[in-house]
Amino acid sequence: MHTDVNALFSALWQDYIKMTPSAAKIHQLLGHGAPIINDHIALRTFNIAKVNLSVLAKHFTSIGYVDSGDYKFEQKKLIAKHFEHPDPKQPKVFISELLVEEFSPELQKSIHGLIDQVDVSATTADNFIYSGRHWDVDKATYQALLVESEYAAWVAALGYRANHFTVSINDLPEFERIEDVNQTLKQAGFVLNSSGGEVKGSPEVLLEQSSTMADKVVVNFTDGDVEIPSCFYEFARRYPMDNGQLYTGFVAASADKIFESTNAMM
């Protein structure tokens, strides 16, 4: 496992921009050459012992991250945790897992079939959380998963990698309001996730979030290539709590809508 936080996030970022070419353009657009501070990344997995949330979390807890919050998404049949580093300048990490047993026997069989192909030693390798897919999967399996759970289909097609990075609006020199960030993105031709409104959250819940709709990438299935949604870019504006410190958690109702950034656009 990585021993250096910066090296880990640098490797995650390199993999992410291959899947999300728009992210590099957004960097230019919002940062004007200044460094962009990453608020958090998110990772997705299944609650199967070999690859569950705690397996992914070890890649972060081994370099000082601490479990800092629990979340439940009833409708999407997910649970999640977020992790923070003692150095508040380091990105937060949001890891979710699909509750596989809550789905149809067909989905359960498909997912277990994929995870059976994972070599357990791969899960502790330095690169596991940006190593992509560890299994063969065909188009029919992907499509069947998509009908039941967009999340399951996404992980089946794309494997282990950052599902999104997040621009910290609080650290952008030229923007203060999330609405202005959104407007700049739209004027440049980026499509935003409008599920539940373009801005999720509010100053009252101490967090406002928005995101682009995922880029499209061509994925190799065993029986051919298909262009599917890959990863997206998120934007977060945090507000101070009563003690004056910025809120560092997440809002489940907002995160629920952010998950939909990887839905195929209608």
PDB file of C-alpha atoms in Angstrom:
ATOM      1  CA  MET A   1       0.000   0.000   0.000  1.00  0.00           C
ATOM      2  CA  HIS A   2       1.114   3.575  -0.606  1.00  0.00           C
ATOM      3  CA  THR A   3       2.963   5.296   2.207  1.00  0.00           C
ATOM      4  CA  ASP A   4       2.642   8.793   0.766  1.00  0.00           C
ATOM      5  CA  VAL A   5      -0.723  10.565   0.510  1.00  0.00           C
ATOM      6  CA  ASN A   6       0.391  12.827  -2.344  1.00  0.00           C
ATOM      7  CA  ALA A   7       1.725   9.927  -4.410  1.00  0.00           C
ATOM      8  CA  LEU A   8      -1.538   8.036  -3.948  1.00  0.00           C
ATOM      9  CA  PHE A   9      -3.725  10.956  -5.042  1.00  0.00           C
ATOM     10  CA  SER A  10      -1.415  11.741  -7.936  1.00  0.00           C
ATOM     11  CA  ALA A  11      -1.817   8.151  -9.222  1.00  0.00           C
ATOM     12  CA  LEU A  12      -5.609   8.303  -8.689  1.00  0.00           C
ATOM     13  CA  TRP A  13      -5.729  11.606 -10.602  1.00  0.00           C
ATOM     14  CA  GLN A  14      -3.719  10.263 -13.558  1.00  0.00           C
ATOM     15  CA  ASP A  15      -6.128   7.344 -13.920  1.00  0.00           C
ATOM     16  CA  TYR A  16      -9.133   9.645 -13.451  1.00  0.00           C
ATOM     17  CA  ILE A  17      -8.194  12.107 -16.202  1.00  0.00           C
ATOM     18  CA  LYS A  18      -7.797   9.232 -18.669  1.00  0.00           C
ATOM     19  CA  MET A  19     -11.441   8.378 -17.954  1.00  0.00           C
ATOM     20  CA  THR A  20     -12.535  12.012 -17.633  1.00  0.00           C
ATOM     21  CA  PRO A  21     -10.797  14.161 -20.262  1.00  0.00           C
ATOM     22  CA  SER A  22     -13.145  17.054 -19.455  1.00  0.00           C
ATOM     23  CA  ALA A  23     -11.572  17.358 -15.971  1.00  0.00           C
ATOM     24  CA  ALA A  24      -8.333  18.765 -17.361  1.00  0.00           C
ATOM     25  CA  LYS A  25     -10.308  21.388 -19.338  1.00  0.00           C
ATOM     26  CA  ILE A  26     -12.321  22.315 -16.240  1.00  0.00           C
ATOM     27  CA  HIS A  27      -9.066  22.766 -14.318  1.00  0.00           C
ATOM     28  CA  GLN A  28      -7.973  25.372 -16.845  1.00  0.00           C
ATOM     29  CA  LEU A  29     -11.389  27.021 -16.862  1.00  0.00           C
ATOM     30  CA  LEU A  30     -11.773  27.432 -13.095  1.00  0.00           C
ATOM     31  CA  GLY A  31      -8.203  27.602 -11.868  1.00  0.00           C
ATOM     32  CA  HIS A  32      -6.809  30.034 -14.440  1.00  0.00           C
ATOM     33  CA  GLY A  33      -3.473  28.342 -13.916  1.00  0.00           C
ATOM     34  CA  ALA A  34      -3.683  28.379 -10.096  1.00  0.00           C
ATOM     35  CA  PRO A  35      -3.669  24.974  -8.359  1.00  0.00           C
ATOM     36  CA  ILE A  36      -7.107  23.475  -7.789  1.00  0.00           C
ATOM     37  CA  ILE A  37      -7.702  22.069  -4.312  1.00  0.00           C
ATOM     38  CA  ASN A  38      -9.415  18.676  -4.310  1.00  0.00           C
ATOM     39  CA  ASP A  39     -12.172  18.531  -1.674  1.00  0.00           C
ATOM     40  CA  HIS A  40     -12.737  14.762  -1.914  1.00  0.00           C
ATOM     41  CA  ILE A  41     -12.788  11.706  -4.127  1.00  0.00           C
ATOM     42  CA  ALA A  42     -15.331   8.904  -4.176  1.00  0.00           C
ATOM     43  CA  LEU A  43     -14.895   5.164  -4.723  1.00  0.00           C
ATOM     44  CA  ARG A  44     -17.521   2.491  -5.366  1.00  0.00           C
ATOM     45  CA  THR A  45     -17.531  -1.223  -4.512  1.00  0.00           C
ATOM     46  CA  PHE A  46     -19.685  -4.192  -3.448  1.00  0.00           C
ATOM     47  CA  ASN A  47     -20.234  -5.465   0.118  1.00  0.00           C
ATOM     48  CA  ILE A  48     -18.517  -8.780  -0.693  1.00  0.00           C
ATOM     49  CA  ALA A  49     -15.758  -9.616   1.807  1.00  0.00           C
ATOM     50  CA  LYS A  50     -12.926  -9.743  -0.751  1.00  0.00           C
ATOM     51  CA  VAL A  51     -13.525  -6.200  -2.045  1.00  0.00           C
ATOM     52  CA  ASN A  52     -15.804  -4.512   0.461  1.00  0.00           C
ATOM     53  CA  LEU A  53     -15.683  -0.963   1.802  1.00  0.00           C
ATOM     54  CA  SER A  54     -13.189  -1.834   4.546  1.00  0.00           C
ATOM     55  CA  VAL A  55     -10.793  -3.430   2.008  1.00  0.00           C
ATOM     56  CA  LEU A  56     -10.743  -0.159   0.031  1.00  0.00           C
ATOM     57  CA  ALA A  57     -10.570   1.910   3.216  1.00  0.00           C
ATOM     58  CA  LYS A  58      -7.327   0.206   4.327  1.00  0.00           C
ATOM     59  CA  HIS A  59      -5.540   1.936   1.452  1.00  0.00           C
ATOM     60  CA  PHE A  60      -6.335   5.214   3.217  1.00  0.00           C
ATOM     61  CA  THR A  61      -6.339   4.280   6.911  1.00  0.00           C
ATOM     62  CA  SER A  62      -2.831   2.860   6.442  1.00  0.00           C
ATOM     63  CA  ILE A  63      -1.634   6.421   5.663  1.00  0.00           C
ATOM     64  CA  GLY A  64      -3.421   8.134   8.523  1.00  0.00           C
ATOM     65  CA  TYR A  65      -7.024   8.544   7.358  1.00  0.00           C
ATOM     66  CA  VAL A  66      -9.759   8.141   9.982  1.00  0.00           C
ATOM     67  CA  ASP A  67     -13.356   6.960   9.683  1.00  0.00           C
ATOM     68  CA  SER A  68     -15.377  10.174  10.058  1.00  0.00           C
ATOM     69  CA  GLY A  69     -19.001   9.443   9.146  1.00  0.00           C
ATOM     70  CA  ASP A  70     -21.586   6.840   8.066  1.00  0.00           C
ATOM     71  CA  TYR A  71     -24.301   7.194   5.432  1.00  0.00           C
ATOM     72  CA  LYS A  72     -27.182   5.046   4.172  1.00  0.00           C
ATOM     73  CA  PHE A  73     -28.933   5.268   0.817  1.00  0.00           C
ATOM     74  CA  GLU A  74     -32.145   3.244   1.115  1.00  0.00           C
ATOM     75  CA  GLN A  75     -33.334   3.678  -2.445  1.00  0.00           C
ATOM     76  CA  LYS A  76     -30.019   2.854  -4.093  1.00  0.00           C
ATOM     77  CA  LYS A  77     -29.319   0.063  -1.548  1.00  0.00           C
ATOM     78  CA  LEU A  78     -25.922   1.449  -0.591  1.00  0.00           C
ATOM     79  CA  ILE A  79     -24.048   2.308   2.536  1.00  0.00           C
ATOM     80  CA  ALA A  80     -21.042   4.611   2.696  1.00  0.00           C
ATOM     81  CA  LYS A  81     -18.396   6.077   4.986  1.00  0.00           C
ATOM     82  CA  HIS A  82     -16.188   9.093   4.662  1.00  0.00           C
ATOM     83  CA  PHE A  83     -12.597   9.360   5.849  1.00  0.00           C
ATOM     84  CA  GLU A  84     -10.490  12.369   6.779  1.00  0.00           C
ATOM     85  CA  HIS A  85      -6.754  12.877   7.086  1.00  0.00           C
ATOM     86  CA  PRO A  86      -5.268  14.633  10.148  1.00  0.00           C
ATOM     87  CA  ASP A  87      -3.914  17.234   7.706  1.00  0.00           C
ATOM     88  CA  PRO A  88      -7.105  19.111   6.701  1.00  0.00           C
ATOM     89  CA  LYS A  89      -5.472  20.143   3.408  1.00  0.00           C
ATOM     90  CA  GLN A  90      -5.576  16.514   2.225  1.00  0.00           C
ATOM     91  CA  PRO A  91      -8.683  15.421   0.321  1.00  0.00           C
ATOM     92  CA  LYS A  92     -11.494  13.632   2.084  1.00  0.00           C
ATOM     93  CA  VAL A  93     -12.430  10.155   0.827  1.00  0.00           C
ATOM     94  CA  PHE A  94     -16.001   8.899   0.355  1.00  0.00           C
ATOM     95  CA  ILE A  95     -16.350   5.113  -0.114  1.00  0.00           C
ATOM     96  CA  SER A  96     -19.671   3.415  -0.801  1.00  0.00           C
ATOM     97  CA  GLU A  97     -20.642  -0.230  -1.199  1.00  0.00           C
ATOM     98  CA  LEU A  98     -23.661  -1.866  -2.820  1.00  0.00           C
ATOM     99  CA  LEU A  99     -25.718  -4.160  -0.574  1.00  0.00           C
ATOM    100  CA  VAL A 100     -25.650  -7.001  -3.084  1.00  0.00           C
ATOM    101  CA  GLU A 101     -27.964  -9.310  -1.129  1.00  0.00           C
ATOM    102  CA  GLU A 102     -30.811  -6.783  -1.460  1.00  0.00           C
ATOM    103  CA  PHE A 103     -31.014  -7.349  -5.230  1.00  0.00           C
ATOM    104  CA  SER A 104     -32.370 -10.122  -7.447  1.00  0.00           C
ATOM    105  CA  PRO A 105     -30.728 -13.577  -7.444  1.00  0.00           C
ATOM    106  CA  GLU A 106     -29.575 -12.829 -11.023  1.00  0.00           C
ATOM    107  CA  LEU A 107     -27.717  -9.675 -10.009  1.00  0.00           C
ATOM    108  CA  GLN A 108     -26.194 -11.424  -6.995  1.00  0.00           C
ATOM    109  CA  LYS A 109     -24.967 -14.293  -9.165  1.00  0.00           C
ATOM    110  CA  SER A 110     -23.481 -11.893 -11.746  1.00  0.00           C
ATOM    111  CA  ILE A 111     -21.649  -9.791  -9.153  1.00  0.00           C
ATOM    112  CA  HIS A 112     -20.295 -12.806  -7.264  1.00  0.00           C
ATOM    113  CA  GLY A 113     -19.152 -14.210 -10.623  1.00  0.00           C
ATOM    114  CA  LEU A 114     -17.159 -11.024 -11.283  1.00  0.00           C
ATOM    115  CA  ILE A 115     -15.626 -10.824  -7.809  1.00  0.00           C
ATOM    116  CA  ASP A 116     -14.662 -14.528  -7.926  1.00  0.00           C
ATOM    117  CA  GLN A 117     -12.262 -13.518 -10.740  1.00  0.00           C
ATOM    118  CA  VAL A 118     -10.390 -11.052  -8.484  1.00  0.00           C
ATOM    119  CA  ASP A 119      -7.056 -12.306  -7.172  1.00  0.00           C
ATOM    120  CA  VAL A 120      -7.174 -11.539  -3.449  1.00  0.00           C
ATOM    121  CA  SER A 121      -3.521 -10.393  -3.473  1.00  0.00           C
ATOM    122  CA  ALA A 122      -4.492  -7.655  -5.973  1.00  0.00           C
ATOM    123  CA  THR A 123      -6.698  -5.987  -3.345  1.00  0.00           C
ATOM    124  CA  THR A 124      -3.728  -5.034  -1.149  1.00  0.00           C
ATOM    125  CA  ALA A 125      -1.439  -3.963  -4.016  1.00  0.00           C
ATOM    126  CA  ASP A 126      -0.455  -0.272  -4.084  1.00  0.00           C
ATOM    127  CA  ASN A 127      -2.473   0.364  -7.207  1.00  0.00           C
ATOM    128  CA  PHE A 128      -5.694  -1.497  -6.345  1.00  0.00           C
ATOM    129  CA  ILE A 129      -7.895   1.574  -5.935  1.00  0.00           C
ATOM    130  CA  TYR A 130      -6.921   2.857  -9.387  1.00  0.00           C
ATOM    131  CA  SER A 131      -6.440  -0.490 -11.130  1.00  0.00           C
ATOM    132  CA  GLY A 132      -9.738  -0.651 -13.026  1.00  0.00           C
ATOM    133  CA  ARG A 133     -11.458  -3.930 -13.746  1.00  0.00           C
ATOM    134  CA  HIS A 134     -10.211  -7.328 -12.553  1.00  0.00           C
ATOM    135  CA  TRP A 135     -12.714  -9.502 -14.425  1.00  0.00           C
ATOM    136  CA  ASP A 136     -14.145 -10.346 -17.811  1.00  0.00           C
ATOM    137  CA  VAL A 137     -17.718  -9.201 -18.386  1.00  0.00           C
ATOM    138  CA  ASP A 138     -19.943  -9.289 -21.462  1.00  0.00           C
ATOM    139  CA  LYS A 139     -22.394  -6.713 -22.779  1.00  0.00           C
ATOM    140  CA  ALA A 140     -25.493  -8.678 -21.745  1.00  0.00           C
ATOM    141  CA  THR A 141     -24.340  -8.838 -18.114  1.00  0.00           C
ATOM    142  CA  TYR A 142     -23.636  -5.091 -18.137  1.00  0.00           C
ATOM    143  CA  GLN A 143     -27.075  -4.331 -19.621  1.00  0.00           C
ATOM    144  CA  ALA A 144     -28.850  -6.627 -17.141  1.00  0.00           C
ATOM    145  CA  LEU A 145     -27.078  -4.966 -14.213  1.00  0.00           C
ATOM    146  CA  LEU A 146     -27.955  -1.538 -15.603  1.00  0.00           C
ATOM    147  CA  VAL A 147     -31.667  -2.365 -15.411  1.00  0.00           C
ATOM    148  CA  GLU A 148     -31.424  -3.080 -11.661  1.00  0.00           C
ATOM    149  CA  SER A 149     -28.626  -0.795 -10.516  1.00  0.00           C
ATOM    150  CA  GLU A 150     -26.721   1.816 -12.475  1.00  0.00           C
ATOM    151  CA  TYR A 151     -24.122   1.666  -9.696  1.00  0.00           C
ATOM    152  CA  ALA A 152     -23.604  -2.105 -10.089  1.00  0.00           C
ATOM    153  CA  ALA A 153     -23.250  -1.744 -13.861  1.00  0.00           C
ATOM    154  CA  TRP A 154     -20.730   1.096 -13.458  1.00  0.00           C
ATOM    155  CA  VAL A 155     -18.474  -0.924 -11.155  1.00  0.00           C
ATOM    156  CA  ALA A 156     -18.842  -4.032 -13.342  1.00  0.00           C
ATOM    157  CA  ALA A 157     -17.719  -2.081 -16.417  1.00  0.00           C
ATOM    158  CA  LEU A 158     -15.068   0.199 -14.911  1.00  0.00           C
ATOM    159  CA  GLY A 159     -13.817  -1.503 -11.755  1.00  0.00           C
ATOM    160  CA  TYR A 160     -11.723   0.236  -9.138  1.00  0.00           C
ATOM    161  CA  ARG A 161     -10.926   3.912  -9.667  1.00  0.00           C
ATOM    162  CA  ALA A 162     -12.003   7.339  -8.451  1.00  0.00           C
ATOM    163  CA  ASN A 163     -15.575   7.836  -9.563  1.00  0.00           C
ATOM    164  CA  HIS A 164     -15.055  11.581  -9.213  1.00  0.00           C
ATOM    165  CA  PHE A 165     -12.718  14.249  -7.923  1.00  0.00           C
ATOM    166  CA  THR A 166     -14.154  17.438  -6.433  1.00  0.00           C
ATOM    167  CA  VAL A 167     -13.146  21.069  -6.848  1.00  0.00           C
ATOM    168  CA  SER A 168     -13.132  22.922  -3.525  1.00  0.00           C
ATOM    169  CA  ILE A 169     -14.978  26.139  -4.394  1.00  0.00           C
ATOM    170  CA  ASN A 170     -13.823  27.613  -1.050  1.00  0.00           C
ATOM    171  CA  ASP A 171     -10.266  27.517  -2.444  1.00  0.00           C
ATOM    172  CA  LEU A 172     -10.984  28.973  -5.898  1.00  0.00           C
ATOM    173  CA  PRO A 173      -9.466  32.462  -6.131  1.00  0.00           C
ATOM    174  CA  GLU A 174     -12.023  33.842  -8.599  1.00  0.00           C
ATOM    175  CA  PHE A 175     -15.296  32.258  -7.482  1.00  0.00           C
ATOM    176  CA  GLU A 176     -17.273  32.456  -4.306  1.00  0.00           C
ATOM    177  CA  ARG A 177     -20.753  31.230  -5.273  1.00  0.00           C
ATOM    178  CA  ILE A 178     -21.492  27.750  -6.574  1.00  0.00           C
ATOM    179  CA  GLU A 179     -24.011  29.315  -9.000  1.00  0.00           C
ATOM    180  CA  ASP A 180     -21.191  31.273 -10.667  1.00  0.00           C
ATOM    181  CA  VAL A 181     -19.115  28.102 -11.046  1.00  0.00           C
ATOM    182  CA  ASN A 182     -22.112  26.342 -12.605  1.00  0.00           C
ATOM    183  CA  GLN A 183     -22.779  29.242 -14.962  1.00  0.00           C
ATOM    184  CA  THR A 184     -19.130  29.288 -16.117  1.00  0.00           C
ATOM    185  CA  LEU A 185     -19.244  25.544 -16.781  1.00  0.00           C
ATOM    186  CA  LYS A 186     -22.501  25.756 -18.740  1.00  0.00           C
ATOM    187  CA  GLN A 187     -21.239  28.664 -20.832  1.00  0.00           C
ATOM    188  CA  ALA A 188     -18.222  26.526 -21.723  1.00  0.00           C
ATOM    189  CA  GLY A 189     -20.556  23.754 -22.913  1.00  0.00           C
ATOM    190  CA  PHE A 190     -20.434  21.340 -19.958  1.00  0.00           C
ATOM    191  CA  VAL A 191     -23.649  19.528 -19.056  1.00  0.00           C
ATOM    192  CA  LEU A 192     -24.501  19.589 -15.356  1.00  0.00           C
ATOM    193  CA  ASN A 193     -26.345  16.963 -13.337  1.00  0.00           C
ATOM    194  CA  SER A 194     -29.778  18.540 -12.786  1.00  0.00           C
ATOM    195  CA  SER A 195     -31.266  15.690 -10.706  1.00  0.00           C
ATOM    196  CA  GLY A 196     -32.810  17.391  -7.676  1.00  0.00           C
ATOM    197  CA  GLY A 197     -31.685  20.765  -9.092  1.00  0.00           C
ATOM    198  CA  GLU A 198     -28.253  21.856 -10.299  1.00  0.00           C
ATOM    199  CA  VAL A 199     -27.238  22.816  -6.739  1.00  0.00           C
ATOM    200  CA  LYS A 200     -27.652  20.038  -4.187  1.00  0.00           C
ATOM    201  CA  GLY A 201     -27.709  21.097  -0.555  1.00  0.00           C
ATOM    202  CA  SER A 202     -27.757  24.610   0.900  1.00  0.00           C
ATOM    203  CA  PRO A 203     -25.942  26.875   3.362  1.00  0.00           C
ATOM    204  CA  GLU A 204     -28.384  25.564   6.012  1.00  0.00           C
ATOM    205  CA  VAL A 205     -26.962  22.023   5.699  1.00  0.00           C
ATOM    206  CA  LEU A 206     -23.451  23.592   5.454  1.00  0.00           C
ATOM    207  CA  LEU A 207     -22.675  22.060   2.050  1.00  0.00           C
ATOM    208  CA  GLU A 208     -23.599  22.909  -1.539  1.00  0.00           C
ATOM    209  CA  GLN A 209     -22.611  20.535  -4.347  1.00  0.00           C
ATOM    210  CA  SER A 210     -22.969  20.355  -8.107  1.00  0.00           C
ATOM    211  CA  SER A 211     -21.428  18.113 -10.753  1.00  0.00           C
ATOM    212  CA  THR A 212     -20.995  17.558 -14.448  1.00  0.00           C
ATOM    213  CA  MET A 213     -22.620  14.585 -16.113  1.00  0.00           C
ATOM    214  CA  ALA A 214     -20.018  11.847 -16.628  1.00  0.00           C
ATOM    215  CA  ASP A 215     -17.786  11.798 -19.687  1.00  0.00           C
ATOM    216  CA  LYS A 216     -18.249   8.901 -22.108  1.00  0.00           C
ATOM    217  CA  VAL A 217     -15.542   6.281 -22.704  1.00  0.00           C
ATOM    218  CA  VAL A 218     -15.376   3.184 -24.867  1.00  0.00           C
ATOM    219  CA  VAL A 219     -15.218   0.094 -22.663  1.00  0.00           C
ATOM    220  CA  ASN A 220     -14.056  -3.315 -23.879  1.00  0.00           C
ATOM    221  CA  PHE A 221     -16.481  -6.078 -23.038  1.00  0.00           C
ATOM    222  CA  THR A 222     -15.667  -9.690 -23.923  1.00  0.00           C
ATOM    223  CA  ASP A 223     -18.004  -9.492 -26.925  1.00  0.00           C
ATOM    224  CA  GLY A 224     -17.309  -5.985 -28.209  1.00  0.00           C
ATOM    225  CA  ASP A 225     -16.871  -2.333 -27.296  1.00  0.00           C
ATOM    226  CA  VAL A 226     -19.555  -0.018 -25.940  1.00  0.00           C
ATOM    227  CA  GLU A 227     -19.421   3.694 -25.149  1.00  0.00           C
ATOM    228  CA  ILE A 228     -20.721   4.244 -21.611  1.00  0.00           C
ATOM    229  CA  PRO A 229     -20.643   6.980 -18.924  1.00  0.00           C
ATOM    230  CA  SER A 230     -17.319   7.017 -17.065  1.00  0.00           C
ATOM    231  CA  CYS A 231     -16.459   9.547 -14.346  1.00  0.00           C
ATOM    232  CA  PHE A 232     -17.557  13.089 -13.556  1.00  0.00           C
ATOM    233  CA  TYR A 233     -16.279  16.229 -11.836  1.00  0.00           C
ATOM    234  CA  GLU A 234     -17.922  17.591  -8.712  1.00  0.00           C
ATOM    235  CA  PHE A 235     -17.834  21.065  -7.133  1.00  0.00           C
ATOM    236  CA  ALA A 236     -18.306  21.630  -3.400  1.00  0.00           C
ATOM    237  CA  ARG A 237     -18.807  24.767  -1.328  1.00  0.00           C
ATOM    238  CA  ARG A 238     -18.562  24.235   2.435  1.00  0.00           C
ATOM    239  CA  TYR A 239     -19.895  26.545   5.146  1.00  0.00           C
ATOM    240  CA  PRO A 240     -18.647  27.159   8.688  1.00  0.00           C
ATOM    241  CA  MET A 241     -20.213  25.370  11.659  1.00  0.00           C
ATOM    242  CA  ASP A 242     -21.027  27.177  14.926  1.00  0.00           C
ATOM    243  CA  ASN A 243     -17.410  26.769  16.055  1.00  0.00           C
ATOM    244  CA  GLY A 244     -16.180  28.622  12.957  1.00  0.00           C
ATOM    245  CA  GLN A 245     -14.617  25.510  11.401  1.00  0.00           C
ATOM    246  CA  LEU A 246     -15.759  24.497   7.926  1.00  0.00           C
ATOM    247  CA  TYR A 247     -18.152  21.536   7.861  1.00  0.00           C
ATOM    248  CA  THR A 248     -16.243  18.460   6.658  1.00  0.00           C
ATOM    249  CA  GLY A 249     -19.011  15.881   6.356  1.00  0.00           C
ATOM    250  CA  PHE A 250     -21.459  14.947   3.615  1.00  0.00           C
ATOM    251  CA  VAL A 251     -25.219  15.265   3.202  1.00  0.00           C
ATOM    252  CA  ALA A 252     -26.862  11.962   2.271  1.00  0.00           C
ATOM    253  CA  ALA A 253     -29.793  13.574   0.418  1.00  0.00           C
ATOM    254  CA  SER A 254     -27.361  15.509  -1.801  1.00  0.00           C
ATOM    255  CA  ALA A 255     -24.974  12.598  -2.322  1.00  0.00           C
ATOM    256  CA  ASP A 256     -27.949  10.496  -3.423  1.00  0.00           C
ATOM    257  CA  LYS A 257     -28.474  12.849  -6.388  1.00  0.00           C
ATOM    258  CA  ILE A 258     -24.725  13.176  -7.100  1.00  0.00           C
ATOM    259  CA  PHE A 259     -24.607   9.393  -7.670  1.00  0.00           C
ATOM    260  CA  GLU A 260     -26.837  10.030 -10.695  1.00  0.00           C
ATOM    261  CA  SER A 261     -24.045  11.891 -12.493  1.00  0.00           C
ATOM    262  CA  THR A 262     -23.040   8.566 -14.047  1.00  0.00           C
ATOM    263  CA  ASN A 263     -26.520   7.815 -15.375  1.00  0.00           C
ATOM    264  CA  ALA A 264     -26.700   7.739 -19.159  1.00  0.00           C
ATOM    265  CA  MET A 265     -28.246  11.017 -20.281  1.00  0.00           C
ATOM    266  CA  MET A 266     -31.749  10.611 -21.636  1.00  0.00           C
TER     267      MET A 266
END
